[in-house]
Every structure is written in structure tokens, then in C-alpha cells.
Amino acid sequence: MSKESIKKDIETRIKDLRKQIDHHNYRYYVLDSPEISDFAYDQLMRELLRLEAEYPELVTLDSPSQRVGAAPVSSFSPMVHRVPLLSIDNAMDTDELSAFHQRVVKLTGSENIAYCCEPKFDGLAVELVYEKGVFTRGGTRGDGYTGEDVSGNLKTIKSIPLRLITRKPPDLLEVRGEVVLFKSAFADLNLERSESREPLFANPRNAAAGSLRQLDPRITASRALVFFSYGIVDAVAVGLGSQYATLERLSEFGFKVNPDVRLCHGIGEVIDFCLYMQEKRESLPYEIDGVVIKVNDIDTQRMLGIKARSPRWSVAYKFPPTQETTTLKRIEVQVGRTGVLTPVAVLDPVRVGGVTVSRATLHNADEIRRKDVREGDTVIVQRAGDVIPEIVAPVVSRRTGDEREFVMPDTCPVCGSGVVRDSIGGSGSEGVMYRCVNMACPAVLKEQIYHFASKDALDIDGLGRKIIRQLVDKGMVCDVSDIYTLTRDHLMQLEGFAELSTANLLNSIEQSRQATLRRFLYGLGIPHVGQVAARDLADHFGSLDKVMEADKEELQAIRGIGKEMAQAISGFFSNERNREIIRKLKYRGLEILDQQPSEPESASLAGKKFCFTGTLESMTRSKAKQEVEGRGGQVVSSVSSQLDFLVAGAEPGSKLDKATSLGIRVLDEDEFRKLIREG
Ligand code: IVH
């Protein structure tokens, strides 16, 4: 074969590889529905890179190999928008939505208006330019007229097609949309940054903006950004008559379009959709802050026109914010059950996401330092879903100079005893924790009693915080064993106590005198020992005496009990004061029921690696994991050639394809259960 014809063949192969890679990119990043394994994809990419390295003259701009190719820049050049990016008026409630509709009705003379309603992404607006179907450049919104050309960075975003999927591309296509970072990717990114002690991003939008404005595209490439398209500049020029048709066309071209778009007829349907999205908001994998409502018909849009800087045919319904700013008045220190001192921000009460927030935990001194939060600061407070309120960051620009840096006290704020510093996370990698060492500290004691009496421990109904506070402050209870010395005379002295409440509490105390070993171990409040570890200890040893005698090595040999926990347990039981309390509890009539130590488990699955995908109907994932581990097997989170079994439940994910392509044995739920039963 001649050199020429070899080269022709290579060129054909390269084109074919690009087409395949583009297609699989689209399946994976746009449709979330891959057709091949990561491994098979990597092979295609590797072959393309090899051929392009050998024949650099065959490299084209739209080759998938060029996504991360661009060299770092020292600054971005400006990108002038041919048609300015407008802003949208806001509607803060449903009345304002109705007012918008009334204006549209008045101006068009028609009651019968169709609206295209789309979730409003909380990301970064960008414009992408395609010439003859090939991505040529893209930039940020900037001031609406001129933004920054961040083409090299945009190319790294895999959901942005480098070439449109169409036989007849328009000469020019300007696509608008939003670059977002999914909530999970945001959490991962911040975790990584906190580990490397870099400043954290306040929210996914800031993280997306920071990632897109990186001078080195390799950093952008590492950030899992996603592009959603929502508009075409001059859609009429490409033969489109409505916003809804525009979104459909964008989807055909290979862009990601929000699946939650709805065409609504009349304002009633619009309002319903807005409220529906408001409900759904928390469960979406990315952040939205409202709904954009657009008159669907483009002729009607044109007729309505633009005023100042926003169109008359569109409005953004804004959800009530889940972030607010307020003043951090001071930082208080709370003392917990294990004596740990926790700083808590006392805030000027502020409504966030529908509830009033006046306190927020600051976790520990390191967190305060990392976020650089000071007393007197204006701070951003956030509440997401049911999550407890947290301080996101101080608003540094609002500082007056009167703010006070916080220092952890070196004595306990409750009992005045000394405070020790413990490192968190073994090596101290997660920072330091301050702890009051006075075992009789009233704050610690109150929390210990509260925990001892809680539902999952000794379950003493009626022994709440208010009563515990009085019992401790009056000196009636100095450790948990004193609960069993309480009499009617004691209780009748407490505020708010009468015959009936006294009788009820005495009765609950009486009922708690027989406790299972699990509940008792949990109720002791040994640091790091939660319900699961307490159950494992009880199952393994069967009696309290045996647990108390166990040394660190024996404890650590139990599955699920690590070095730190083993240390905490043996430390707890070798402490004379704790032993004394246990003796007193027994003496005062608490009976701890032994339990049969569990059979040593079979090791039928020793050395076998399992991975799960999809939903199991008959058991939870954690139960399934337990079953495998109980038989000596191991559960891993991703599919590799090392895997022995993939267990596929209902609606399996891409792991199934990967496992199949690697020839790994796939079990359905029944087969898995059979394996467990027989093992
Ligand atoms: S349409 C005139 N649709 O909101 C209408 N904007 O536009 C032009 N935004 O920062 C914009 N999601 O990036 C439109 N589905 C959506 C949107 C959306 C988010 C952002 C946009 C800009 C702001 C105002």
C-alpha cells in the first residue's frame, strides 16, 4: 500500500473514532445514559490520541482530544456579545406573577397566552458560538455587552458539544445557557479544599464561577462543570417559532436541556408549576433559585419587545432565599456529653427558607479560623432542606474594624475547670478539639443523663432536659446512678411537679431497671460508641463483665471497631470513676441482661469482592453489605476487573454495562439471596 493510501486510511479511522467518542460523550454527559463501559471509552480515546500524536497534521479544532488541549493564559480577552444578554425582571410572589400576566394580556389583547416555564439555574450565564456547526468560542455574560472569552475552559466541559449533531448546520449559531456545578461535586470540591487547607467556596455558583475563570484549563477540566442550554440568539433565523421548539432543537443539536421544562397555558398553570418546582428544588442535584417564565410564541415576544434592559415577555419567579445575611452578635461555648466544647454563633434572628434562625453551630475552633468568622461580623446564614442552619462565610466587605476575633476559652465556661486539647481524626489531620476534663462538670453531667435516659438507651420517659437541669442544679443527681435513688419527696420539690407527674416519672425509672446490654452500653455514652458499635460489642461479648475486661487488641479485632474506638472503650472502662458508677448502678438495682454471644460467622465469601447497583427490593444496601461482610466478603463501590460479583437490583446504573463488558458475574437479587442463604 502506498504511503498516501495508508494516510487516507488513518484519516478515515480518526474521523470514525471522533464520531464514536462524540457519540459516547453525548450519551454519558448529556443523556446520562452511557452505552459502553468507561474502559471501552478510554480505549477509543487512547487510540485517537495515539494516531493524532503520530499525525499531528490531522488534528482538528473540534476533535474530542482538544478538550483539555489549550495552554494556560495570563488573562482573558474580552468577548463582545453580538446581541446583548438582557436581564429579567423578578416576581417575588404569586401576586407579582399575576401582575406580569395582566400586563401581557393588556399589551397583546389576548387572554390565551402560552408560557414556557423553566427552572432558573443558579450558575453562571455563558454564550457559545458555533460556526458551520463547530464550536469556535464562548464567553461569560460580563455586563451583558462584553464578557470574557473563556473558550479554552468551556471546551473542557463535556456536556458542551464541540460539533452540533446535524447534517445541515446553520452558518452561525449563538447558544446561551448556564454553567453549573452539581451539589455533590461542590461538596467533593470543598472537602478536597478543606483537606488541603485551601479556602472553601461559599456555594456551588461561586465554585462554578471560580472554576470557569481559571487561567489554566486543566484546573477547569478537573471540576465536573455542566452546561445546560436555554436559548438561541435570533431563533427565528434558524427557523424556530417558539421557545419550546427552541429547547427541542437545542436538545437535538446535542445540548443538555433541563428535563423539568413545562409549557403552561394561562397563569394558573404557571403558578402551579412554580410552586411545584419550589417543592422539588431541594431534591434536584443542582441548585435553582426560581423559575423563568417566557412567553412561548416568538412573534408575540417580538411584539411585546424590550424595555430598558429586560424583555416584557419574560419574568423570573424567585424562590424565598435559603441564604440570608445577618449579624453574628457573639460566639457562645456549649459543653457536650463528652465534655467537648462547641462554639455556637448567636445571631440576630433572621428568617431563612421559612424558619427563624437565631443560633448556628460553628463546630470547632478550626472551622472558625478557616471561615474567618468574627464576633460582630455580618455573616451569610444558610439552611438547606432539613439541614441545620450553618454559617457559610462572613461578608468581609461589611467589616468596620470593630469585629472581635474569637479565642477558645482555656477553662470550661460552665465549671471553670481546665480544658485539654485533643486532636481529631487520629493524626490530628482534622484539627483540634477542646474538652472539659472535669468528669463532674454539671454541663457534661446533664448531657450524660439526657443521653442515658434517651429513647434508644435506657428509655426513661419523662426525664427531659428541664427536669435534668433542676436535678443536677439542686444536687439531687451527681451521676447517672443517682437516678435510681430518686424518691417522691425529691421529685415533688421540682418546679412544675405534682402527684401525677411524679408518679409517672418514678414509674418510668422503675421500668428502666432491666436493660439490655446493647442499650446499656449505648447509654454509657462512651466516646465514639454509637448504637451500631454498642450492638456489635453486645453481640460479640454477651455480658458487661466481658466487655469491661476486654483489652484494646481484643476490641479492635471486632469488625467495625477501629483503633480510636477501641482506645476509647478500654479507656472508659479502666477509669475508676466510671467503674464506680457502674458498681453503684448495679447496687441500686439496675439489671443488665446478658445476651447470647453470636455464633462465629461463616466465612463462605472470604476474599470475594461485591459491588451493588440499582435498588434491592428485599433488603437495604447496608443490610446487604452486612450480609456480605459477615461472610468474610468485601463490598466495593466501583466496578473493576478485580470484582467477583456485581449485584444488580431494579434500575441498575452504568455499572452494569461496565461489569458486562469486563465479563464479571452479574447476580440478580434472587441469586444474591440464594448465595447468602447457602453461604
Ligand atoms: S433566559 C430574557 N432561562 O438568569 C431572558 N435565563 O437572565 C434571558 N438564568 O444570569 C435569559 N436559568 O443566566 C433564562 N432557564 C433560564 C435561566 C436563565 C438561569 C439566568 C441567566 C441570567 C439570569 C437572567
XYZ file of C-alpha atoms and ligand atoms in Angstrom:
703
model
C 0.000 0.000 0.000
C 1.260 3.473 -0.820
C 2.094 5.969 1.887
C -0.746 8.113 0.603
C -3.375 5.455 0.897
C -2.187 4.460 4.386
C -2.624 8.044 5.420
C -6.118 8.098 3.891
C -6.995 5.029 5.935
C -5.652 6.635 9.086
C -7.662 9.741 8.397
C -10.820 7.681 7.976
C -10.124 5.834 11.230
C -9.508 9.103 13.081
C -12.808 10.511 11.833
C -14.588 7.361 12.834
C -13.028 7.431 16.318
C -14.048 11.079 16.805
C -17.573 10.297 15.790
C -17.757 7.387 18.195
C -16.204 9.360 21.065
C -18.536 12.319 20.460
C -21.465 9.972 20.481
C -20.445 8.294 23.752
C -19.682 11.661 25.314
C -23.182 12.719 24.412
C -24.708 9.535 25.834
C -22.746 9.912 29.054
C -22.639 13.647 29.739
C -25.829 14.889 28.087
C -28.264 11.995 28.321
C -26.801 10.404 31.475
C -27.212 7.092 29.750
C -23.899 5.577 28.658
C -23.838 2.724 26.170
C -20.328 1.471 26.795
C -18.026 0.966 29.757
C -15.535 3.576 30.900
C -12.897 1.100 29.907
C -14.115 0.778 26.324
C -14.405 4.569 26.099
C -10.843 5.005 27.339
C -9.635 2.608 24.681
C -11.224 4.673 21.915
C -9.726 7.841 23.339
C -6.317 6.270 23.695
C -6.334 5.133 20.103
C -7.320 8.597 18.908
C -4.584 10.260 20.961
C -2.015 7.822 19.627
C -2.971 8.410 15.988
C -3.133 12.176 16.429
C 0.299 12.185 18.060
C 1.661 10.274 15.092
C -0.093 12.512 12.543
C -0.309 15.952 14.168
C -1.329 17.476 10.833
C -4.640 15.601 11.131
C -5.619 17.229 14.460
C -8.704 19.441 14.134
C -10.193 22.042 16.464
C -13.321 20.029 17.126
C -11.521 16.795 17.913
C -12.515 15.424 21.348
C -8.784 15.216 22.076
C -8.706 19.007 22.107
C -10.949 19.473 25.124
C -8.088 19.874 27.542
C -5.528 20.951 24.988
C -5.438 24.707 25.425
C -2.407 26.248 27.109
C -2.782 28.361 30.267
C -3.374 32.049 29.574
C -2.242 35.084 31.552
C -5.582 36.859 31.188
C -8.834 36.510 29.234
C -9.582 38.594 26.178
C -12.917 40.371 26.011
C -15.797 38.766 24.147
C -18.298 41.224 22.729
C -21.821 39.835 22.501
C -23.377 40.481 19.112
C -26.752 40.727 20.808
C -26.564 41.841 24.455
C -27.609 39.430 27.186
C -30.598 41.001 28.896
C -31.612 40.611 32.481
C -35.061 39.517 33.630
C -37.476 41.264 35.975
C -38.194 39.415 39.187
C -41.534 38.352 40.617
C -41.138 37.841 44.346
C -44.517 36.162 44.905
C -47.509 34.798 43.026
C -49.281 38.194 43.064
C -46.415 39.662 41.106
C -46.699 36.735 38.675
C -50.358 37.537 38.130
C -49.494 41.214 37.612
C -46.959 40.201 34.938
C -49.609 38.136 33.175
C -52.101 41.008 33.305
C -49.591 43.289 31.563
C -49.011 40.672 28.864
C -52.781 40.260 28.391
C -53.239 44.007 28.133
C -50.452 44.507 25.610
C -51.358 41.534 23.407
C -55.101 41.834 23.757
C -55.262 38.076 24.290
C -56.150 36.086 27.409
C -54.888 32.925 25.896
C -51.133 33.035 26.411
C -48.835 30.014 26.446
C -45.732 30.291 28.627
C -42.613 28.203 28.521
C -41.560 27.738 32.160
C -38.026 26.675 33.009
C -36.155 26.228 36.270
C -33.818 29.163 36.831
C -30.333 27.775 37.240
C -28.178 29.319 39.926
C -24.952 29.190 37.982
C -23.053 31.302 35.521
C -24.534 32.587 32.253
C -22.431 31.905 29.156
C -22.730 32.218 25.399
C -21.314 29.691 22.939
C -20.680 30.472 19.284
C -20.854 27.762 16.590
C -19.764 28.463 13.042
C -20.920 25.937 10.473
C -21.716 23.600 13.315
C -18.312 23.786 15.015
C -17.733 25.372 18.417
C -15.469 28.369 17.852
C -15.603 30.390 21.021
C -17.553 31.129 24.136
C -17.600 33.625 26.938
C -19.170 34.786 30.147
C -22.043 37.234 30.373
C -19.966 40.068 31.842
C -22.033 43.253 31.899
C -24.339 41.868 29.212
C -22.483 43.603 26.390
C -18.939 42.361 26.885
C -17.834 39.302 28.794
C -14.621 37.313 28.983
C -13.580 34.831 26.322
C -13.146 31.577 28.250
C -13.211 29.261 25.205
C -10.345 27.059 26.393
C -12.161 26.401 29.648
C -15.574 25.873 28.085
C -14.118 23.234 25.779
C -13.256 21.111 28.804
C -16.947 20.824 29.716
C -18.030 17.523 28.244
C -21.718 18.423 28.004
C -20.804 21.187 25.534
C -20.775 19.687 22.043
C -17.709 20.652 20.034
C -19.746 19.919 16.893
C -23.523 20.123 16.531
C -25.439 16.958 15.777
C -26.997 17.938 12.460
C -26.465 17.388 8.760
C -27.178 20.991 7.876
C -25.643 23.250 10.486
C -26.550 26.946 10.368
C -23.682 29.253 9.352
C -23.848 30.877 12.757
C -25.467 29.671 15.944
C -25.196 31.515 19.255
C -26.341 29.398 22.150
C -26.999 30.690 25.636
C -27.164 28.787 28.818
C -25.800 28.285 32.259
C -22.716 26.556 33.599
C -23.442 24.855 36.917
C -21.672 22.651 39.407
C -23.816 19.861 40.841
C -24.320 19.867 44.613
C -22.395 16.606 45.039
C -19.437 17.872 43.006
C -19.475 21.063 45.056
C -19.361 19.085 48.306
C -16.482 16.939 46.992
C -14.576 20.003 45.851
C -14.893 21.726 49.198
C -13.922 18.572 51.032
C -10.786 18.363 48.938
C -10.053 22.019 49.578
C -10.532 21.709 53.290
C -8.130 18.765 53.338
C -5.510 20.810 51.564
C -6.364 23.820 53.749
C -7.498 25.980 50.825
C -10.320 28.492 51.309
C -13.767 26.979 50.748
C -16.301 28.131 48.156
C -19.440 29.608 49.703
C -21.863 27.908 47.287
C -21.957 25.955 44.004
C -22.413 29.142 41.955
C -19.222 30.714 43.308
C -17.438 27.440 42.767
C -18.682 27.262 39.164
C -17.645 30.865 38.530
C -14.243 30.333 40.104
C -13.733 27.171 38.076
C -14.686 28.746 34.763
C -12.415 31.714 35.309
C -9.299 29.630 35.841
C -6.357 30.650 33.713
C -5.277 27.038 33.409
C -7.890 24.910 31.598
C -6.575 21.778 33.286
C -7.989 23.057 36.561
C -11.353 23.755 34.932
C -11.272 20.265 33.430
C -10.938 18.750 36.906
C -14.089 20.461 38.185
C -17.051 18.482 36.740
C -18.896 21.520 35.392
C -22.112 21.010 33.452
C -23.656 23.204 30.774
C -27.437 23.494 30.376
C -28.666 25.390 27.328
C -31.801 27.541 27.433
C -31.758 29.796 24.411
C -30.689 30.572 20.861
C -29.957 34.152 19.810
C -32.299 35.010 16.946
C -34.067 31.655 16.932
C -36.270 32.835 14.057
C -33.212 32.932 11.785
C -32.828 29.165 12.274
C -36.493 28.621 11.512
C -37.898 28.409 15.026
C -41.207 29.898 16.127
C -41.343 29.265 19.861
C -39.205 28.922 22.958
C -40.362 25.342 23.464
C -39.343 24.410 19.905
C -36.021 26.152 20.557
C -35.353 23.910 23.540
C -36.269 20.851 21.491
C -33.885 21.935 18.742
C -31.091 22.538 21.268
C -31.631 19.047 22.557
C -31.409 17.633 19.016
C -28.195 19.584 18.442
C -26.696 17.649 21.350
C -27.074 20.077 24.236
C -28.295 19.281 27.706
C -31.706 20.870 28.284
C -33.475 20.896 31.615
C -35.947 17.989 31.745
C -38.244 19.963 34.058
C -39.420 22.421 31.397
C -43.188 22.839 31.120
C -45.428 24.540 28.613
C -48.208 26.225 30.611
C -51.476 27.674 29.375
C -52.637 30.627 31.417
C -51.229 31.999 34.631
C -52.913 29.379 36.874
C -50.783 26.616 35.399
C -47.708 28.837 35.648
C -48.275 29.407 39.364
C -48.852 25.697 39.957
C -45.610 24.886 38.189
C -43.670 27.499 40.192
C -44.929 26.061 43.471
C -44.238 22.539 42.262
C -40.630 23.438 41.443
C -40.266 25.184 44.780
C -41.136 21.856 46.430
C -38.876 19.879 44.145
C -35.972 22.263 44.469
C -34.193 20.513 47.343
C -34.272 17.136 45.665
C -32.622 18.349 42.440
C -28.931 17.535 42.051
C -28.140 21.165 41.130
C -29.212 24.493 42.583
C -32.012 26.582 41.162
C -33.260 29.827 42.632
C -36.514 30.297 40.785
C -38.470 29.678 37.599
C -38.035 31.686 34.380
C -41.348 32.280 32.629
C -41.169 33.136 28.940
C -43.986 33.912 26.510
C -43.680 30.862 24.263
C -44.511 32.309 20.874
C -41.600 34.249 19.388
C -43.799 36.548 17.270
C -45.632 37.541 20.455
C -42.264 38.071 22.179
C -41.231 40.427 19.400
C -44.475 42.308 19.590
C -44.061 42.801 23.341
C -40.458 43.955 22.911
C -37.925 45.160 25.422
C -37.944 47.928 27.976
C -34.686 49.338 29.363
C -32.623 46.178 29.939
C -35.227 43.447 30.269
C -37.833 41.945 27.961
C -41.559 42.476 28.555
C -42.192 38.831 27.638
C -40.304 37.234 30.493
C -40.245 37.258 34.272
C -38.300 35.289 36.886
C -40.272 33.933 39.816
C -37.800 33.907 42.700
C -37.995 31.312 45.459
C -37.694 32.519 49.035
C -33.954 32.531 49.710
C -32.292 29.770 51.714
C -29.358 32.082 52.336
C -29.650 35.340 54.228
C -27.286 37.755 55.872
C -27.476 38.792 59.496
C -25.264 39.965 62.339
C -23.326 37.498 64.423
C -23.720 39.035 67.867
C -21.378 36.792 69.809
C -19.977 33.299 69.976
C -21.017 31.153 72.934
C -19.402 27.922 74.010
C -21.527 24.864 74.766
C -20.278 21.838 76.674
C -21.449 18.468 75.394
C -21.820 14.987 76.839
C -18.212 14.006 76.334
C -17.027 17.385 77.598
C -16.314 18.711 74.124
C -16.573 22.477 73.847
C -18.586 23.579 70.812
C -18.705 27.223 69.711
C -22.172 28.399 68.739
C -22.973 31.607 66.864
C -25.665 33.756 68.437
C -27.345 35.637 65.595
C -29.717 38.498 65.149
C -32.818 36.406 64.394
C -33.358 36.102 60.645
C -35.844 34.189 58.503
C -34.132 31.696 56.214
C -36.131 29.363 53.975
C -39.259 29.910 56.050
C -37.888 29.472 59.598
C -36.372 31.899 62.056
C -32.760 31.184 62.855
C -31.055 32.668 65.903
C -28.258 30.185 66.591
C -25.949 28.174 64.387
C -23.180 25.761 65.309
C -19.638 26.658 64.331
C -18.432 23.093 65.035
C -14.950 23.843 66.386
C -12.201 26.422 66.650
C -10.606 25.312 63.375
C -13.807 25.865 61.500
C -13.994 29.419 62.877
C -10.436 30.060 61.827
C -10.938 28.525 58.389
C -14.028 30.589 57.717
C -12.508 33.620 59.453
C -15.728 34.365 61.306
C -15.530 37.093 63.957
C -17.909 38.339 66.608
C -19.777 41.335 65.222
C -19.424 40.165 61.594
C -22.205 40.308 59.048
C -22.487 36.660 58.043
C -24.235 34.582 55.384
C -26.529 32.028 57.028
C -27.767 29.040 55.084
C -30.444 26.460 55.572
C -30.868 23.709 53.025
C -33.857 21.408 53.399
C -33.992 19.920 56.859
C -30.341 20.600 57.373
C -29.446 22.562 60.492
C -28.569 26.181 59.836
C -24.937 26.950 59.189
C -22.743 29.983 58.761
C -21.436 29.983 55.217
C -18.991 32.886 55.377
C -18.517 36.383 56.744
C -19.234 39.324 54.459
C -15.750 40.776 54.697
C -16.655 43.958 52.813
C -19.071 44.899 55.585
C -16.419 44.910 58.312
C -15.999 48.102 60.320
C -12.897 47.125 62.253
C -14.855 46.619 65.482
C -15.194 42.869 64.959
C -13.555 40.655 67.561
C -11.600 37.523 66.781
C -12.760 34.579 68.828
C -10.467 32.632 71.118
C -11.432 29.339 72.674
C -11.523 29.705 76.466
C -8.864 27.771 78.375
C -11.301 26.977 81.143
C -14.708 25.338 80.931
C -17.389 28.049 80.681
C -19.660 26.008 82.957
C -17.493 24.640 85.762
C -14.280 26.642 85.350
C -12.044 23.553 85.236
C -9.128 23.248 82.876
C -9.632 22.412 79.217
C -7.470 19.978 77.249
C -6.864 19.901 73.524
C -7.397 16.604 71.710
C -6.603 16.059 68.088
C -9.458 14.945 65.887
C -9.028 12.173 63.339
C -6.154 10.331 64.997
C -3.190 12.100 63.457
C -4.722 15.468 64.157
C -5.362 15.940 60.452
C -8.872 17.204 61.129
C -7.789 19.733 63.706
C -8.089 20.077 67.436
C -10.976 19.706 69.820
C -11.238 21.271 73.249
C -12.603 19.199 76.086
C -13.505 19.880 79.700
C -11.808 17.192 81.768
C -13.878 17.592 84.897
C -15.982 14.451 84.980
C -18.339 16.097 87.396
C -18.821 19.201 85.235
C -22.529 19.999 85.525
C -22.831 20.655 81.783
C -21.278 17.297 80.950
C -23.327 15.550 83.610
C -26.610 16.973 82.320
C -25.852 15.828 78.793
C -24.781 12.387 80.021
C -28.003 11.908 81.932
C -30.018 13.123 78.978
C -28.273 10.588 76.773
C -28.561 7.775 79.352
C -32.329 8.351 79.576
C -32.882 8.789 75.816
C -35.180 6.565 73.796
C -32.506 4.354 72.286
C -30.682 3.949 75.593
C -32.472 3.308 78.909
C -35.640 4.973 77.598
C -36.723 6.790 80.749
C -39.824 8.542 79.529
C -40.344 11.982 81.099
C -36.736 12.607 82.082
C -36.234 15.633 79.837
C -33.706 18.452 79.777
C -35.687 20.789 82.038
C -36.003 18.217 84.816
C -32.404 17.082 84.479
C -31.260 20.679 84.838
C -33.103 21.026 88.137
C -31.968 17.640 89.475
C -28.333 18.478 88.815
C -28.513 22.096 89.982
C -30.187 21.069 93.244
C -27.516 18.419 93.807
C -30.017 15.550 93.755
C -28.193 13.773 90.961
C -24.384 13.751 90.765
C -24.004 10.844 88.356
C -26.381 8.586 86.400
C -26.624 6.063 89.216
C -28.319 8.686 91.408
C -31.362 8.458 89.130
C -32.183 5.210 90.919
C -32.156 6.884 94.360
C -34.820 9.458 93.492
C -37.960 9.388 95.604
C -41.347 11.030 95.603
C -40.068 13.644 98.083
C -37.259 14.639 95.746
C -39.450 15.000 92.701
C -42.223 16.902 94.460
C -39.695 19.682 95.121
C -39.171 20.250 91.419
C -40.799 23.094 89.608
C -43.973 22.049 87.853
C -44.145 18.631 89.537
C -47.385 17.320 91.016
C -48.587 13.903 92.160
C -49.276 12.564 88.718
C -46.087 13.693 87.008
C -44.063 12.411 89.963
C -45.741 9.021 89.830
C -45.223 8.823 86.085
C -41.536 9.599 86.245
C -40.933 7.182 89.132
C -42.729 4.553 87.143
C -40.547 5.130 84.038
C -37.420 4.938 86.182
C -38.684 1.675 87.655
C -39.329 0.250 84.201
C -35.808 1.061 83.090
C -34.261 -1.111 85.784
C -33.983 -4.000 83.378
C -31.862 -3.033 80.403
C -30.451 -4.996 77.522
C -26.689 -4.936 77.233
C -26.899 -3.080 73.916
C -28.953 -0.244 75.298
C -26.853 -0.011 78.439
C -23.570 0.165 76.517
C -25.001 2.817 74.257
C -26.385 4.759 77.231
C -22.990 4.955 78.924
C -22.019 7.496 76.303
C -18.539 6.148 75.642
C -16.910 8.481 73.106
C -17.324 7.213 69.514
C -19.647 4.373 70.566
C -22.997 4.789 68.816
C -25.858 2.330 68.582
C -24.196 0.160 65.964
C -20.948 -0.254 67.870
C -22.883 -0.887 71.098
C -24.816 -3.642 69.358
C -21.632 -5.161 67.931
C -19.993 -5.162 71.354
C -23.023 -6.741 72.997
C -23.325 -9.365 70.265
C -19.673 -10.221 70.493
C -19.155 -10.368 74.251
C -22.596 -11.183 75.578
C -22.011 -9.741 79.061
C -20.926 -6.455 80.571
C -18.122 -8.057 82.556
C -16.601 -9.457 79.391
C -16.764 -6.091 77.651
C -15.138 -4.449 80.653
C -12.308 -6.962 80.722
C -11.522 -6.795 77.017
C -8.235 -5.190 76.048
C -7.610 -2.936 73.075
C -6.404 -5.733 70.803
C -9.444 -7.868 71.514
C -11.748 -4.926 70.868
C -10.054 -3.960 67.669
C -10.410 -7.470 66.348
C -14.182 -6.897 66.155
C -15.438 -5.821 62.754
C -16.373 -2.165 62.686
C -14.334 -1.243 65.749
C -11.264 0.734 64.864
C -8.227 1.829 66.803
C -9.703 5.055 68.048
C -12.884 3.422 69.286
C -11.025 0.525 70.915
C -8.900 3.078 72.740
C -11.968 4.988 73.896
C -13.717 1.852 75.155
C -10.788 0.454 77.107
C -10.019 3.937 78.426
C -13.582 4.324 79.595
C -13.681 1.043 81.490
C -10.272 1.435 83.062
C -11.322 4.758 84.551
C -12.004 4.186 88.257
C -14.811 6.720 88.402
C -16.693 5.029 85.574
C -16.241 1.623 87.222
C -17.570 3.074 90.440
C -20.684 4.420 88.702
C -21.322 1.017 87.121
C -20.949 -0.669 90.535
C -23.398 1.805 92.043
C -25.883 1.286 89.222
C -25.881 -2.451 89.865
C -26.064 -1.982 93.606
C -29.023 0.331 93.195
C -30.883 -2.329 91.331
C -30.141 -1.868 87.637
C -30.126 -5.244 85.997
C -28.154 -5.608 82.778
C -29.425 -8.538 80.812
C -26.762 -10.759 79.296
C -27.213 -11.889 75.778
C -26.067 -14.898 73.820
C -22.817 -14.101 72.081
C -23.496 -14.574 68.387
C -22.197 -17.608 66.568
C -18.875 -17.081 64.895
C -19.868 -16.183 61.370
C -19.107 -18.395 58.433
C -16.521 -17.172 56.003
C -18.093 -18.611 52.882
C -17.424 -15.448 50.880
C -13.889 -14.889 52.137
C -11.853 -12.783 49.738
C -14.778 -12.181 47.354
C -15.436 -8.664 46.132
C -19.007 -7.445 45.629
C -20.420 -4.294 44.159
C -24.082 -3.165 44.078
C -26.063 -1.240 41.505
C -29.766 -0.363 41.382
C -32.329 -0.848 44.132
C -32.731 -4.054 46.108
C -36.334 -4.836 46.952
C -35.953 -7.211 49.880
C -33.209 -5.507 51.864
C -31.389 -2.241 52.198
C -27.927 -1.700 50.794
C -26.448 -1.570 54.272
C -28.104 -4.853 55.206
C -26.760 -6.446 52.033
C -23.322 -5.094 52.857
C -23.562 -6.584 56.329
C -24.514 -9.964 54.893
C -21.502 -9.962 52.596
C -19.063 -8.737 55.217
C -20.439 -11.146 57.790
C -19.314 -13.931 55.487
C -15.847 -12.543 55.010
C -16.576 -10.814 51.707
C -15.813 -7.239 50.779
C -18.053 -4.558 49.294
C -16.513 -2.043 46.903
C -18.062 0.986 45.283
C -16.873 0.706 41.724
C -16.569 -1.912 39.059
C -13.095 -3.063 38.070
C -11.631 -6.260 36.724
C -10.876 -7.232 40.340
C -14.581 -7.567 41.113
C -16.099 -11.012 41.652
C -19.826 -10.204 41.624
C -21.999 -7.293 40.602
C -25.399 -7.458 42.313
C -27.930 -5.683 40.096
C -31.202 -4.541 41.638
C -34.018 -2.660 39.948
C -32.988 0.129 37.569
C -29.283 -0.647 37.553
C -26.854 2.111 36.553
C -23.878 2.207 34.226
C -22.006 -0.212 36.478
C -23.971 -3.000 34.863
C -22.652 -2.143 31.385
C -19.163 -1.902 32.698
C -19.366 -5.231 34.514
C -20.843 -6.919 31.455
C -18.103 -5.586 29.228
C -15.492 -6.837 31.681
C -17.132 -10.241 31.821
C -17.896 -10.026 35.535
C -20.533 -12.297 37.009
C -23.794 -10.395 37.490
C -26.286 -11.617 40.104
C -29.899 -10.537 40.314
C -31.478 -10.122 43.725
C -32.759 -13.686 43.971
C -29.419 -15.142 43.028
C -27.733 -12.920 45.578
C -30.090 -14.058 48.325
C -29.538 -17.663 47.390
C -25.789 -17.178 47.622
C -26.173 -15.619 51.078
C -28.513 -18.361 52.296
C -26.257 -21.148 51.151
C -23.105 -19.492 52.386
S -33.448 33.249 29.805
C -34.547 37.390 28.602
N -33.574 30.995 31.096
O -30.926 34.223 34.827
C -34.311 36.041 29.087
N -32.148 32.700 31.975
O -31.384 36.028 32.600
C -32.873 35.684 29.005
N -30.936 32.013 34.017
O -27.943 35.196 34.632
C -32.436 34.637 29.942
N -31.758 29.991 34.134
O -28.161 33.071 33.083
C -33.024 32.228 31.072
N -33.779 28.911 32.118
C -33.230 30.145 32.079
C -32.307 30.588 33.052
C -31.792 31.881 32.968
C -30.932 30.867 34.689
C -30.122 33.186 34.404
C -29.334 33.785 33.290
C -29.051 35.193 33.794
C -30.254 35.470 34.626
C -31.152 36.451 33.913
